[in-house]
Amino acid sequence: MNTIHKLTEYFSKLPGIGPRQSKRFVYFLLSRDNVFLEELSKLIISLKKDVSICRSCFRYFPSNHNTSTKICDVCSNKNRDNSVLMIVEKDSDFENVEKTNTYNGFYFILGGTLPILERDPNKKIRIIELMKKVESNRKENKLAEIIIATGLSTEGENTKDYLVSKLKPISEKNKIKLSLLGRGLSTGTELEYIDTETIKNALQNRH
Amino acid sequence: MNTIHKLTEYFSKLPGIGPRQSKRFVYFLLSRDNVFLEELSKLIISLKKDVSICRSCFRYFPSNHNTSTKICDVCSNKNRDNSVLMIVEKDSDFENVEKTNTYNGFYFILGGTLPILERDPNKKIRIIELMKKVESNRKENKLAEIIIATGLSTEGENTKDYLVSKLKPISEKNKIKLSLLGRGLSTGTELEYIDTETIKNALQNRH
Amino acid sequence: MNTIHKLTEYFSKLPGIGPRQSKRFVYFLLSRDNVFLEELSKLIISLKKDVSICRSCFRYFPSNHNTSTKICDVCSNKNRDNSVLMIVEKDSDFENVEKTNTYNGFYFILGGTLPILERDPNKKIRIIELMKKVESNRKENKLAEIIIATGLSTEGENTKDYLVSKLKPISEKNKIKLSLLGRGLSTGTELEYIDTETIKNALQNRH
Amino acid sequence: MNTIHKLTEYFSKLPGIGPRQSKRFVYFLLSRDNVFLEELSKLIISLKKDVSICRSCFRYFPSNHNTSTKICDVCSNKNRDNSVLMIVEKDSDFENVEKTNTYNGFYFILGGTLPILERDPNKKIRIIELMKKVESNRKENKLAEIIIATGLSTEGENTKDYLVSKLKPISEKNKIKLSLLGRGLSTGTELEYIDTETIKNALQNRH
């Protein structure tokens, strides 16, 4: 198999990219100059070297290899509220929440969601790491609330149920509030078209 | 103008119907038998006769002309909770909420929404009728909560603001709770894609 | 069942209309004045009386009941070229072709398409009437070409094959040209995305 | 700017990729192992080395650097019909036509399309190289037909008009047929919905 085909195959593994668009990427690269290709190639090869996983929240962050820091800028920010911990599925969820400038607590990146009937949750999400973090935060006596902020897809809901079952004992014993994101109408919604579940939530959470 | 064109024009006034689909409706009718056309014609002409506007909630309901009843089956249902009143924009909103079987109070149909900067709200929504109903319900000492359930479109939000400004005095004076439908994540939502406003609401309304 | 429900049911039979939009139609009608409903009702009831099927091309056309004319304005137009006959599936196809002002011959409306393996073609399309018309046109010695202008859906193609098999004998015997609409690239097409069949046709029909 | 941002920026230059999907690509790469990243990086850097532009048709093709061949496998295929030359906009057009197995002649890749009123066509398409190739093919007395196979977008049509104006003199002088892809109905089309231009073409090119 030649380089065009091999590269097409690699690009078609990118999320949301089919074989046709993947081929277009290759032709696009062929039309760029050598500097572009070299720079892109270099960025890809140095990606893992330049990026670390935060030992505290497990998100990817740019690392400085001169120092031994393995804690991201959010987790090491003294101005953030260390009494609240928000659990999200993935890095892009974290980014979207950060962008809103409405949350000042800490995060934990689960690294995925839990399929229904999954026998080994540990293989799909960082449940062991989460429990450890909660336990250590608790011991330092600073944890007042854990927000489970998984999505409302079927797998997201399943993950939420699993997290609740795992976190409830520690939450009750230590009076840590265990909360879920509010549910109800989202921007632009028309009452005429919303589903039963969302109407129920909107009624229950009326204020 | 001939009948085909005239009927096409009438059908193209139906909500969401353009001239092309409208023409297809006419051809469809031409392909039906006479009984179908006669029955459809009869139903349209008798629509207003067979349907009344409820004097209490202002929704359309099938009326019995032998009796002088002008109150719909929901408003005259003694098993419903007469301490709660939900204000919705239109009949189809009412229907969607009823379908969920989660609300047992009464309704008020506004009959529309309020465009921004509208000078004469009374021309767009039943604000006078609403104020009268709230006043009379209050006097009978039965009103405990008013739920403003307008949609989250720009006009729906503007309508909500207007209703709050009109209802706040009477609500505060008489200790009637004035509530809004809960806002936040709706079924199927992924955290990665939701807008700032909805994230704010979901955080604020976490539980 | 009450009038609202019955009318909703009737509207939901219109092509492309589901129960929800159908209900919106009813509420829309309820919001109109009596004059609107009366006029619409009258148009529907008089539709069949005011519209005839042309005895020559079988399309619907506005008829004048004072005269006994049962031939539409296109078929009775002496300026049109009576040597060409175009066979189309339905009235809206006829209308779309007329709108282009590029065809000056006559038409025949099949009244439908032929599903694959249909045992009784006569029940689905006006094949008997078509054969009669072709025969009579031929006898008057005026038919030089028959254009089969069915669509390129699977059923349209099946109908075309059936028409070709039926018309070929009469066409060959009498030297009437039997033609199909040209196939190939249509407006806006990008070569990169077109299907094999269309590329084949575009190559074959290059000019 | 850190590596995550830089790589996101590079990916967002790929055709059809916005900043959000681009970021997802980066996170996807972070989740792969080192072998994946190294291989991808290597493929990109070696792309231009492993791929040449054919000196005859100007398409990209995998090159063998041991030999000095700069002619692609299609252009050097003795079994192909050297009397026909098809001009296409880009490599993916070539690929789509090849896939159909219906064309056995040669190709020329223009490398783009001509915007309307473009003053310097040579900067946008390989017009000089095309004229040279046509001239040399003609001299070898083998060229019988040139097929202009640009797309039916506005720019594609403009490119076609320009090519016709440039190729007509040489075509007429040397009795080389200058042809365009057939236009008309494409697979799946319904007569009811097609545009005037396509109906005109379909009627003109009926057969």
CSV table of N, CA and C in Angstrom, one decimal, chain B residues 2-4 6-7 10 13-15 17 20-21 23 25 27-34 36-41 43-45 47-48 50-51 60 62 91 95-96 99, chain C residues 2-4 6-7 10 13-17 20-21 23 25 27-34 36-41 43-45 47-48 50-51 60 62 91 95 99:
chain,number,residue,atom,x,y,z
B,2,ASN,N,-59.0,30.5,-11.2
B,2,ASN,CA,-59.8,29.3,-11.1
B,2,ASN,C,-59.7,28.6,-9.8
B,3,THR,N,-60.6,27.6,-9.6
B,3,THR,CA,-60.7,26.9,-8.3
B,3,THR,C,-59.3,26.3,-7.8
B,4,ILE,N,-58.6,25.6,-8.8
B,4,ILE,CA,-57.3,25.0,-8.4
B,4,ILE,C,-56.4,26.1,-7.8
B,6,LYS,N,-57.2,29.1,-6.6
B,6,LYS,CA,-57.7,29.7,-5.4
B,6,LYS,C,-57.4,28.8,-4.2
B,7,LEU,N,-57.7,27.5,-4.4
B,7,LEU,CA,-57.5,26.5,-3.3
B,7,LEU,C,-56.1,26.4,-2.9
B,10,TYR,N,-55.3,29.2,-0.8
B,10,TYR,CA,-55.7,29.0,0.6
B,10,TYR,C,-54.8,28.1,1.4
B,13,LYS,N,-51.6,29.2,2.9
B,13,LYS,CA,-51.6,30.0,4.1
B,13,LYS,C,-51.5,29.2,5.4
B,14,LEU,N,-51.7,27.9,5.2
B,14,LEU,CA,-51.5,27.0,6.4
B,14,LEU,C,-50.1,27.1,6.9
B,15,PRO,N,-49.9,27.0,8.2
B,15,PRO,CA,-48.5,27.1,8.8
B,15,PRO,C,-47.5,26.1,8.2
B,17,ILE,N,-46.6,25.7,5.0
B,17,ILE,CA,-46.9,25.1,3.7
B,17,ILE,C,-46.6,26.1,2.6
B,20,ARG,N,-45.7,24.9,-3.5
B,20,ARG,CA,-45.5,23.6,-4.2
B,20,ARG,C,-46.3,22.6,-3.4
B,21,GLN,N,-46.1,22.5,-2.1
B,21,GLN,CA,-46.8,21.5,-1.3
B,21,GLN,C,-48.3,21.8,-1.4
B,23,LYS,N,-50.0,23.0,-3.8
B,23,LYS,CA,-50.5,22.5,-5.1
B,23,LYS,C,-50.7,20.9,-5.0
B,25,PHE,N,-51.5,19.3,-2.4
B,25,PHE,CA,-52.7,19.1,-1.6
B,25,PHE,C,-53.9,19.1,-2.5
B,27,TYR,N,-54.0,18.5,-5.8
B,27,TYR,CA,-54.1,17.3,-6.6
B,27,TYR,C,-54.5,16.1,-5.8
B,28,PHE,N,-54.0,16.1,-4.6
B,28,PHE,CA,-54.4,15.0,-3.7
B,28,PHE,C,-55.9,14.9,-3.5
B,29,LEU,N,-56.5,16.1,-3.3
B,29,LEU,CA,-58.0,16.2,-3.1
B,29,LEU,C,-58.7,15.7,-4.4
B,30,LEU,N,-58.2,16.2,-5.5
B,30,LEU,CA,-58.8,15.8,-6.8
B,30,LEU,C,-58.8,14.3,-7.0
B,31,SER,N,-57.8,13.6,-6.4
B,31,SER,CA,-57.7,12.1,-6.5
B,31,SER,C,-58.6,11.4,-5.5
B,32,ARG,N,-59.2,12.1,-4.6
B,32,ARG,CA,-60.1,11.5,-3.6
B,32,ARG,C,-61.5,11.4,-4.2
B,33,ASP,N,-62.4,10.6,-3.5
B,33,ASP,CA,-63.8,10.6,-4.0
B,33,ASP,C,-64.6,11.7,-3.4
B,34,ASN,N,-65.8,11.8,-3.9
B,34,ASN,CA,-66.7,13.0,-3.5
B,34,ASN,C,-67.0,12.9,-2.0
B,36,PHE,N,-65.1,12.0,0.4
B,36,PHE,CA,-64.0,12.6,1.2
B,36,PHE,C,-64.1,14.1,1.2
B,37,LEU,N,-64.3,14.7,0.0
B,37,LEU,CA,-64.3,16.1,-0.2
B,37,LEU,C,-65.5,16.7,0.6
B,38,GLU,N,-66.6,16.1,0.5
B,38,GLU,CA,-67.8,16.6,1.2
B,38,GLU,C,-67.6,16.6,2.7
B,39,GLU,N,-67.1,15.5,3.2
B,39,GLU,CA,-66.9,15.4,4.6
B,39,GLU,C,-65.9,16.4,5.1
B,40,LEU,N,-64.8,16.6,4.4
B,40,LEU,CA,-63.7,17.6,4.8
B,40,LEU,C,-64.3,19.0,4.8
B,41,SER,N,-65.1,19.3,3.7
B,41,SER,CA,-65.7,20.6,3.6
B,41,SER,C,-66.7,20.8,4.7
B,43,LEU,N,-66.6,19.4,7.7
B,43,LEU,CA,-65.9,19.6,9.0
B,43,LEU,C,-65.3,21.0,9.1
B,44,ILE,N,-64.8,21.5,8.0
B,44,ILE,CA,-64.2,22.9,8.1
B,44,ILE,C,-65.3,23.9,8.4
B,45,ILE,N,-66.5,23.8,7.8
B,45,ILE,CA,-67.5,24.8,8.0
B,45,ILE,C,-68.1,24.7,9.4
B,47,LEU,N,-66.5,23.7,12.0
B,47,LEU,CA,-65.4,23.7,13.0
B,47,LEU,C,-65.7,24.7,14.2
B,48,LYS,N,-66.1,26.0,13.8
B,48,LYS,CA,-66.3,27.0,14.8
B,48,LYS,C,-67.5,26.8,15.6
B,50,ASP,N,-68.7,23.8,16.3
B,50,ASP,CA,-68.5,22.6,17.2
B,50,ASP,C,-67.4,22.9,18.2
B,51,VAL,N,-66.7,24.0,18.1
B,51,VAL,CA,-65.6,24.2,19.0
B,51,VAL,C,-65.8,25.6,19.7
B,60,TYR,N,-59.3,26.1,23.0
B,60,TYR,CA,-60.4,25.6,22.2
B,60,TYR,C,-60.8,24.3,22.7
B,62,PRO,N,-64.1,21.1,22.3
B,62,PRO,CA,-65.4,20.7,21.6
B,62,PRO,C,-66.6,21.1,22.5
B,91,ASP,N,-52.5,26.6,22.4
B,91,ASP,CA,-53.1,25.3,22.6
B,91,ASP,C,-52.2,24.1,22.5
B,95,GLU,N,-51.4,21.0,25.1
B,95,GLU,CA,-51.6,19.6,24.8
B,95,GLU,C,-50.3,18.8,25.1
B,96,ASN,N,-49.2,19.4,24.8
B,96,ASN,CA,-47.9,18.7,25.0
B,96,ASN,C,-47.7,18.5,26.5
B,99,LYS,N,-50.1,15.8,27.8
B,99,LYS,CA,-49.7,14.5,27.4
B,99,LYS,C,-48.7,13.8,28.3
C,2,ASN,N,-64.6,14.1,18.3
C,2,ASN,CA,-65.1,15.5,18.0
C,2,ASN,C,-64.5,16.1,16.8
C,3,THR,N,-65.0,17.2,16.4
C,3,THR,CA,-64.6,17.9,15.1
C,3,THR,C,-63.1,18.2,15.0
C,4,ILE,N,-62.5,18.6,16.1
C,4,ILE,CA,-61.1,18.9,16.1
C,4,ILE,C,-60.3,17.6,15.7
C,6,LYS,N,-61.5,14.9,14.3
C,6,LYS,CA,-61.8,14.4,12.9
C,6,LYS,C,-61.1,15.2,11.9
C,7,LEU,N,-61.1,16.5,12.0
C,7,LEU,CA,-60.4,17.4,11.0
C,7,LEU,C,-58.9,17.1,11.1
C,10,TYR,N,-58.3,14.1,9.0
C,10,TYR,CA,-58.4,14.4,7.6
C,10,TYR,C,-57.2,15.1,7.1
C,13,LYS,N,-54.0,13.1,6.4
C,13,LYS,CA,-54.0,12.3,5.1
C,13,LYS,C,-53.3,13.0,4.0
C,14,LEU,N,-53.2,14.4,4.1
C,14,LEU,CA,-52.6,15.1,3.0
C,14,LEU,C,-51.1,14.7,2.9
C,15,PRO,N,-50.6,14.7,1.6
C,15,PRO,CA,-49.3,14.2,1.4
C,15,PRO,C,-48.2,15.0,2.2
C,16,GLY,N,-47.4,14.2,3.0
C,16,GLY,CA,-46.3,14.8,3.8
C,16,GLY,C,-46.7,15.5,5.1
C,17,ILE,N,-48.0,15.3,5.5
C,17,ILE,CA,-48.4,15.9,6.8
C,17,ILE,C,-48.6,14.9,7.9
C,20,ARG,N,-48.9,16.0,14.1
C,20,ARG,CA,-48.6,17.3,14.8
C,20,ARG,C,-48.9,18.5,13.9
C,21,GLN,N,-48.4,18.4,12.7
C,21,GLN,CA,-48.7,19.6,11.8
C,21,GLN,C,-50.2,19.7,11.5
C,23,LYS,N,-52.6,19.0,13.4
C,23,LYS,CA,-53.3,19.6,14.5
C,23,LYS,C,-53.0,21.2,14.4
C,25,PHE,N,-52.8,22.8,11.8
C,25,PHE,CA,-53.7,23.3,10.7
C,25,PHE,C,-55.0,23.7,11.3
C,27,TYR,N,-55.8,24.3,14.5
C,27,TYR,CA,-55.7,25.5,15.4
C,27,TYR,C,-55.6,26.8,14.5
C,28,PHE,N,-54.9,26.7,13.4
C,28,PHE,CA,-54.8,27.8,12.5
C,28,PHE,C,-56.2,28.2,12.0
C,29,LEU,N,-56.9,27.2,11.6
C,29,LEU,CA,-58.3,27.5,11.1
C,29,LEU,C,-59.2,28.1,12.1
C,30,LEU,N,-59.0,27.6,13.4
C,30,LEU,CA,-59.8,28.2,14.5
C,30,LEU,C,-59.5,29.6,14.7
C,31,SER,N,-58.3,30.0,14.3
C,31,SER,CA,-57.9,31.4,14.6
C,31,SER,C,-58.3,32.4,13.4
C,32,ARG,N,-58.8,31.8,12.3
C,32,ARG,CA,-59.3,32.6,11.2
C,32,ARG,C,-60.7,33.0,11.4
C,33,ASP,N,-61.2,34.0,10.6
C,33,ASP,CA,-62.6,34.4,10.8
C,33,ASP,C,-63.5,33.4,10.0
C,34,ASN,N,-64.8,33.6,10.2
C,34,ASN,CA,-65.8,32.7,9.5
C,34,ASN,C,-65.7,32.8,8.0
C,36,PHE,N,-63.1,33.1,6.1
C,36,PHE,CA,-62.0,32.3,5.6
C,36,PHE,C,-62.5,30.8,5.5
C,37,LEU,N,-63.1,30.4,6.6
C,37,LEU,CA,-63.5,29.0,6.7
C,37,LEU,C,-64.6,28.7,5.7
C,38,GLU,N,-65.5,29.6,5.5
C,38,GLU,CA,-66.6,29.4,4.5
C,38,GLU,C,-66.1,29.3,3.1
C,39,GLU,N,-65.2,30.2,2.8
C,39,GLU,CA,-64.6,30.2,1.5
C,39,GLU,C,-63.8,28.9,1.2
C,40,LEU,N,-63.0,28.5,2.2
C,40,LEU,CA,-62.2,27.3,2.0
C,40,LEU,C,-63.1,26.1,1.8
C,41,SER,N,-64.1,26.0,2.7
C,41,SER,CA,-65.1,24.9,2.6
C,41,SER,C,-65.7,24.9,1.2
C,43,LEU,N,-64.6,26.1,-1.6
C,43,LEU,CA,-63.7,25.8,-2.7
C,43,LEU,C,-63.5,24.2,-2.7
C,44,ILE,N,-63.4,23.6,-1.5
C,44,ILE,CA,-63.2,22.2,-1.5
C,44,ILE,C,-64.4,21.4,-2.1
C,45,ILE,N,-65.6,21.9,-1.7
C,45,ILE,CA,-66.8,21.2,-2.2
C,45,ILE,C,-67.0,21.4,-3.7
C,47,LEU,N,-64.5,21.8,-5.8
C,47,LEU,CA,-63.3,21.5,-6.6
C,47,LEU,C,-63.6,20.6,-7.8
C,48,LYS,N,-64.3,19.5,-7.5
C,48,LYS,CA,-64.5,18.5,-8.6
C,48,LYS,C,-65.4,19.0,-9.6
C,50,ASP,N,-65.7,22.2,-10.5
C,50,ASP,CA,-65.0,23.2,-11.3
C,50,ASP,C,-63.8,22.7,-12.1
C,51,VAL,N,-63.4,21.4,-11.8
C,51,VAL,CA,-62.2,20.9,-12.4
C,51,VAL,C,-62.6,19.6,-13.2
C,60,TYR,N,-55.8,17.4,-14.9
C,60,TYR,CA,-56.9,18.2,-14.3
C,60,TYR,C,-56.8,19.6,-14.9
C,62,PRO,N,-59.3,23.5,-15.2
C,62,PRO,CA,-60.5,24.2,-14.8
C,62,PRO,C,-61.5,24.1,-16.0
C,91,ASP,N,-49.6,15.3,-12.8
C,91,ASP,CA,-49.9,16.7,-13.1
C,91,ASP,C,-48.7,17.7,-12.8
C,95,GLU,N,-46.7,20.4,-15.0
C,95,GLU,CA,-46.5,21.8,-14.7
C,95,GLU,C,-45.1,22.3,-14.7
C,99,LYS,N,-43.5,25.1,-17.3
C,99,LYS,CA,-43.0,26.3,-16.7
C,99,LYS,C,-41.6,26.7,-17.4
